[in-house]
Amino acid sequence: MIDDLPPLRDVIARHELNAKKSLGQNFLLDFNIIQKIALTSGQLDGVTVIEIGPGPGGLTRALLAGGAKKVIAIERDERCLPALAEIAEYYPGQLEVVEGDALKVDCTDLAEGETRIIANLPYNVATPLLTGWLTGNDWPPFYSAMSLMFQKEVAMRIVARPGDKAYGRLAVLTGWRCKADIAFNLDPQNFTPAPKVMSSVVTFTPRAKPLPVKVKSLEAVTRAAFGQRRKMLRQSLKQLGGAALLERAGIAGTRRAEELNIEEFVALANGLSG
Ligand code: SAM
């Protein structure tokens, strides 16, 4: 055991935390796995961790037992609050629980010193949460690293390279601002209840100097280009300037979105007027 608190199965039974599908609740109960996730982006001593969706608190406990200075946990399901209060009592002053929808919380305001985001994300809001953290105005961002669990299929889209089937808007946005890697995969049986799909933990390290470009422009070109990913760019980018735009960026109009690297998307975005 990592602490003297009760096993997670007992916590879940005592607080009647039957998993709700609508909240993306697939709990991790095995502390060997949970500890591995907590430490994926390195030792936690002196680090503040922002955790999304602590649920019954397994990862929260591993983060605190692993040496995190503080955990700020955002949870939407009020049924979990009494279980989290027990953890807060065990680690006085080190666990702050924010009750609410993580999509509506500005995490920039929560960061304190070296801050990481570490979470077994609710799958229904995982992509918008990630996009929000990648597209902030301030760079370097409020986090020094992120370790996040996604469905494997989404993880593949995050780390995809040009030419990969999964390469698209998410990979361009991620690769522009961060270095992202799949740390390890987890079988459905590791979760309670077991989801239908495999899961992956992805680590993100912010790039010190991402290529300068407006987020809005980058989103506009990737939306148009990947919206018609099989078409040649001179066709898919027609609304944004077509041949003239491509010429300004030095990119042949016969190429397709899935072949372009991040530098080329940035060149296109910087060629947009306005
Ligand atoms: N951390 C726990 C674990 O690893 O066992 C639970 C992870 S579970 C996949 C996702 C958690 O996110 C649930 O506790 C759920 O209630 C919470 N959640 C779902 N939607 C949320 C939202 N919009 N904001 C904050 N928490 C949310």
Coordinates of C-alpha atoms and ligand atoms in Angstrom, one line a residue:
M1 CA 0.0 0.0 0.0
I2 CA 1.1 3.5 -0.7
D3 CA -0.6 5.0 2.4
D4 CA -2.7 4.0 5.4
L5 CA -6.0 5.1 3.7
P6 CA -8.5 2.3 2.8
P7 CA -8.2 0.3 -0.4
L8 CA -10.0 2.0 -3.4
R9 CA -12.6 -0.8 -3.6
D10 CA -13.7 0.0 -0.1
V11 CA -13.8 3.7 -0.7
I12 CA -16.0 3.2 -3.8
A13 CA -18.3 0.9 -1.9
R14 CA -18.6 3.0 1.2
H15 CA -19.4 6.2 -0.8
E16 CA -21.5 4.3 -3.3
L17 CA -19.5 5.6 -6.3
N18 CA -21.1 3.5 -8.9
A19 CA -19.5 4.6 -12.2
K20 CA -21.5 7.0 -14.4
K21 CA -20.9 6.6 -18.1
S22 CA -22.1 10.2 -18.8
L23 CA -19.1 11.4 -16.7
G24 CA -16.6 9.1 -18.4
Q25 CA -16.0 7.3 -15.2
N26 CA -13.6 4.3 -15.6
F27 CA -11.7 4.0 -12.3
L28 CA -8.2 2.7 -11.8
L29 CA -7.8 0.5 -8.7
D30 CA -4.4 -1.0 -9.0
F31 CA -1.8 1.2 -7.3
N32 CA 1.1 -0.3 -9.3
I33 CA -0.4 1.1 -12.4
I34 CA -1.6 4.3 -10.8
Q35 CA 1.9 5.0 -9.4
K36 CA 3.4 4.4 -12.9
I37 CA 1.1 7.1 -14.3
A38 CA 1.9 9.5 -11.4
L39 CA 5.6 9.3 -12.1
T40 CA 5.5 9.1 -15.9
S41 CA 6.9 12.7 -16.3
G42 CA 9.5 12.2 -13.6
Q43 CA 9.9 12.6 -9.8
L44 CA 7.3 14.8 -8.1
D45 CA 9.2 16.4 -5.2
G46 CA 8.3 20.1 -4.9
V47 CA 5.9 19.9 -7.9
T48 CA 2.3 21.2 -7.9
V49 CA 0.0 18.9 -9.8
I50 CA -3.3 19.9 -11.4
E51 CA -5.4 16.7 -11.7
I52 CA -8.6 16.6 -13.7
G53 CA -11.3 14.1 -12.5
P54 CA -9.8 12.6 -9.3
G55 CA -12.9 10.5 -8.8
P56 CA -12.4 8.2 -5.7
G57 CA -8.8 9.6 -5.5
G58 CA -6.5 6.8 -6.6
L59 CA -4.2 8.9 -8.7
T60 CA -4.5 11.8 -6.2
R61 CA -3.1 9.5 -3.5
A62 CA -0.3 8.3 -5.7
L63 CA 0.7 11.9 -6.5
L64 CA 0.8 12.9 -2.9
A65 CA 2.5 9.7 -1.7
G66 CA 5.0 10.3 -4.6
G67 CA 6.1 13.6 -3.1
A68 CA 4.0 16.2 -4.9
K69 CA 4.0 19.5 -2.9
K70 CA 0.4 20.1 -3.7
V71 CA -2.4 18.6 -5.8
I72 CA -5.2 20.8 -7.1
A73 CA -8.0 18.4 -8.2
I74 CA -10.9 19.5 -10.3
E75 CA -13.9 17.1 -10.0
R76 CA -17.4 17.6 -11.4
D77 CA -19.1 14.7 -9.6
E78 CA -20.1 15.9 -6.1
R79 CA -20.5 12.3 -4.9
C80 CA -16.7 12.0 -4.9
L81 CA -16.1 15.0 -2.6
P82 CA -16.4 13.1 0.8
A83 CA -13.9 10.5 -0.4
L84 CA -11.5 13.3 -1.5
A85 CA -12.0 15.1 1.8
E86 CA -10.6 12.0 3.6
I87 CA -7.5 12.3 1.5
A88 CA -7.2 16.0 2.2
E89 CA -7.4 15.2 5.9
Y90 CA -4.6 12.7 5.6
Y91 CA -2.4 15.2 3.8
P92 CA -3.2 18.5 5.6
G93 CA -2.8 21.6 3.4
Q94 CA -1.7 19.6 0.3
L95 CA -4.9 18.8 -1.5
E96 CA -7.2 21.4 -2.8
V97 CA -10.4 20.2 -4.5
V98 CA -12.2 22.4 -7.0
E99 CA -15.7 21.3 -7.6
G100 CA -16.9 22.0 -11.1
D101 CA -16.5 21.4 -14.8
A102 CA -12.8 21.4 -15.8
L103 CA -13.8 22.9 -19.2
K104 CA -14.9 26.1 -17.4
V105 CA -11.8 26.4 -15.1
D106 CA -8.9 28.5 -16.2
C107 CA -6.0 26.4 -14.9
T108 CA -3.6 29.2 -15.5
D109 CA -4.9 30.7 -12.2
L110 CA -4.3 27.5 -10.3
A111 CA -0.6 27.0 -11.1
E112 CA 1.9 27.5 -8.2
G113 CA 5.6 27.2 -8.9
E114 CA 6.6 24.2 -11.1
T115 CA 3.2 22.8 -12.1
R116 CA 2.3 19.7 -14.1
I117 CA -1.0 18.4 -15.3
I118 CA -1.4 14.7 -14.6
A119 CA -4.8 13.0 -15.2
N120 CA -6.7 10.0 -16.2
L121 CA -9.0 12.2 -18.3
P122 CA -12.7 11.8 -18.7
Y123 CA -12.8 10.7 -22.3
N124 CA -15.8 12.7 -23.3
V125 CA -14.0 16.0 -22.7
A126 CA -10.4 14.9 -23.1
T127 CA -9.8 16.5 -26.6
P128 CA -11.3 19.9 -25.8
L129 CA -9.3 20.1 -22.5
L130 CA -6.1 19.3 -24.3
T131 CA -6.8 21.8 -27.1
G132 CA -7.4 24.5 -24.5
W133 CA -4.1 23.8 -22.8
L134 CA -2.2 23.8 -26.1
T135 CA -3.6 27.0 -27.4
G136 CA -3.2 29.4 -24.5
N137 CA -1.9 32.9 -25.3
D138 CA 1.0 32.7 -23.0
W139 CA 4.0 30.6 -23.9
P140 CA 5.9 28.9 -22.2
P141 CA 2.6 27.8 -20.6
F142 CA 1.7 27.4 -16.9
Y143 CA 2.7 23.7 -16.9
S144 CA 6.2 22.3 -17.3
A145 CA 4.9 18.9 -18.4
M146 CA 1.6 17.0 -18.8
S147 CA 1.0 13.2 -18.5
L148 CA -2.5 12.4 -19.7
M149 CA -4.5 9.3 -20.3
F150 CA -6.6 9.1 -23.5
Q151 CA -8.3 6.4 -25.5
K152 CA -5.5 4.9 -27.6
E153 CA -7.2 6.0 -30.8
V154 CA -7.0 9.7 -29.6
A155 CA -3.4 9.2 -28.4
M156 CA -2.5 8.0 -31.9
R157 CA -4.0 11.1 -33.4
I158 CA -2.0 13.3 -30.9
V159 CA 1.4 11.8 -31.7
A160 CA 0.9 11.1 -35.5
R161 CA 3.5 12.2 -38.1
P162 CA 3.0 13.3 -41.6
G163 CA 1.9 10.4 -43.8
D164 CA 0.3 8.5 -40.8
K165 CA -3.4 7.6 -41.2
A166 CA -4.1 9.4 -37.9
Y167 CA -2.3 12.6 -38.9
G168 CA -4.6 15.6 -38.7
R169 CA -5.4 18.8 -36.9
L170 CA -4.7 17.5 -33.4
A171 CA -1.2 16.3 -34.3
V172 CA -0.3 19.6 -35.9
L173 CA -1.6 21.7 -33.0
T174 CA 0.3 19.4 -30.5
G175 CA 3.5 19.2 -32.5
W176 CA 3.6 22.9 -33.0
R177 CA 3.8 23.6 -29.2
C178 CA 4.9 20.4 -27.6
K179 CA 6.9 17.2 -28.0
A180 CA 4.4 14.4 -27.3
D181 CA 5.0 10.7 -26.9
I182 CA 3.0 7.6 -25.9
A183 CA 4.6 6.4 -22.7
F184 CA 2.6 3.2 -22.4
N185 CA -0.7 1.5 -23.2
L186 CA -3.3 0.0 -20.9
D187 CA -5.7 -2.8 -21.5
P188 CA -9.4 -2.2 -20.8
Q189 CA -9.3 -4.8 -17.9
N190 CA -7.2 -2.3 -15.9
F191 CA -10.2 -0.1 -15.4
T192 CA -13.4 -0.5 -13.4
P193 CA -15.7 -0.7 -15.3
A194 CA -13.7 -1.8 -18.3
P195 CA -14.1 0.5 -21.3
K196 CA -14.5 -0.9 -24.8
V197 CA -11.2 0.4 -26.0
M198 CA -7.4 0.5 -25.2
S199 CA -6.0 3.5 -23.4
S200 CA -2.6 5.3 -23.6
V201 CA -0.7 7.6 -21.4
V202 CA 0.8 10.5 -23.4
T203 CA 3.5 12.8 -22.1
F204 CA 3.8 16.4 -23.3
T205 CA 6.9 18.6 -23.0
P206 CA 6.3 22.2 -24.0
R207 CA 8.7 23.5 -26.8
A208 CA 10.8 26.4 -25.6
K209 CA 10.3 28.3 -28.9
P210 CA 7.4 27.1 -31.0
L211 CA 7.4 28.7 -34.5
P212 CA 5.6 32.1 -34.4
V213 CA 2.1 31.9 -35.7
K214 CA -1.4 33.0 -34.7
V215 CA -3.4 30.0 -33.2
K216 CA -6.5 31.2 -35.1
S217 CA -4.6 31.1 -38.5
L218 CA -3.1 27.7 -37.8
E219 CA -6.6 26.3 -36.9
A220 CA -8.1 27.9 -40.0
V221 CA -5.6 26.3 -42.5
T222 CA -5.6 22.9 -40.8
R223 CA -9.4 22.9 -40.6
A224 CA -9.7 23.6 -44.3
A225 CA -6.9 21.3 -45.4
F226 CA -7.9 18.2 -43.3
G227 CA -11.6 18.9 -43.9
Q228 CA -10.9 17.6 -47.4
R229 CA -7.8 15.5 -46.7
R230 CA -7.8 13.5 -49.9
K231 CA -8.1 16.6 -52.1
M232 CA -5.1 18.5 -53.4
L233 CA -4.4 21.6 -51.4
R234 CA -5.1 24.0 -54.3
Q235 CA -8.7 22.7 -54.0
S236 CA -9.1 22.3 -50.2
L237 CA -7.6 25.7 -49.5
K238 CA -9.5 27.5 -52.2
Q239 CA -11.6 29.5 -49.7
L240 CA -8.5 30.7 -47.9
G241 CA -6.6 31.9 -51.0
G242 CA -5.8 28.7 -52.9
A243 CA -3.0 29.0 -55.4
A244 CA -1.8 32.4 -54.3
L245 CA -1.6 31.3 -50.7
L246 CA 0.3 28.2 -51.6
E247 CA 2.7 30.1 -53.7
R248 CA 3.4 32.6 -50.8
A249 CA 4.2 29.6 -48.6
G250 CA 6.3 27.9 -51.3
I251 CA 4.1 24.7 -51.3
A252 CA 3.0 22.9 -54.5
G253 CA -0.8 23.0 -54.9
T254 CA -0.8 19.4 -56.0
R255 CA 0.2 18.2 -52.5
R256 CA -2.3 16.9 -49.9
A257 CA -2.8 17.9 -46.2
E258 CA -1.5 14.6 -44.8
E259 CA 1.9 15.1 -46.4
L260 CA 2.6 18.6 -44.9
N261 CA 4.8 19.0 -41.9
I262 CA 4.2 21.5 -39.1
E263 CA 6.6 24.1 -40.5
E264 CA 4.6 24.0 -43.8
F265 CA 1.3 24.5 -42.0
V266 CA 2.8 27.4 -40.1
A267 CA 4.0 28.9 -43.4
L268 CA 0.5 28.7 -44.8
A269 CA -1.0 30.1 -41.7
N270 CA 1.4 33.1 -41.7
G271 CA 0.5 33.7 -45.3
L272 CA -3.2 34.3 -44.5
S273 CA -4.3 37.9 -44.6
G274 CA -5.7 39.4 -41.4
Ligands
SAM1 N1 -8.8 9.7 -11.5 C1 -9.8 8.6 -11.3 C2 -9.0 7.3 -11.7 O1 -8.0 7.4 -12.3 O2 -9.5 6.3 -11.3 C3 -11.0 8.8 -12.2 C4 -10.8 8.9 -13.7 S1 -12.3 8.9 -14.6 C5 -11.6 8.3 -16.2 C6 -12.7 10.6 -15.0 C7 -13.1 11.5 -13.8 O3 -13.4 12.8 -14.4 C8 -14.4 11.0 -13.1 O4 -14.1 11.1 -11.7 C9 -15.4 12.1 -13.5 O5 -16.4 12.3 -12.5 C10 -14.6 13.3 -13.8 N2 -15.2 14.3 -14.8 C11 -15.9 14.0 -15.8 N3 -16.2 15.1 -16.5 C12 -15.6 16.1 -15.9 C13 -15.5 17.5 -16.1 N4 -16.0 18.1 -17.1 N5 -14.7 18.3 -15.2 C14 -14.1 17.7 -14.1 N6 -14.2 16.3 -13.9 C15 -14.9 15.6 -14.7

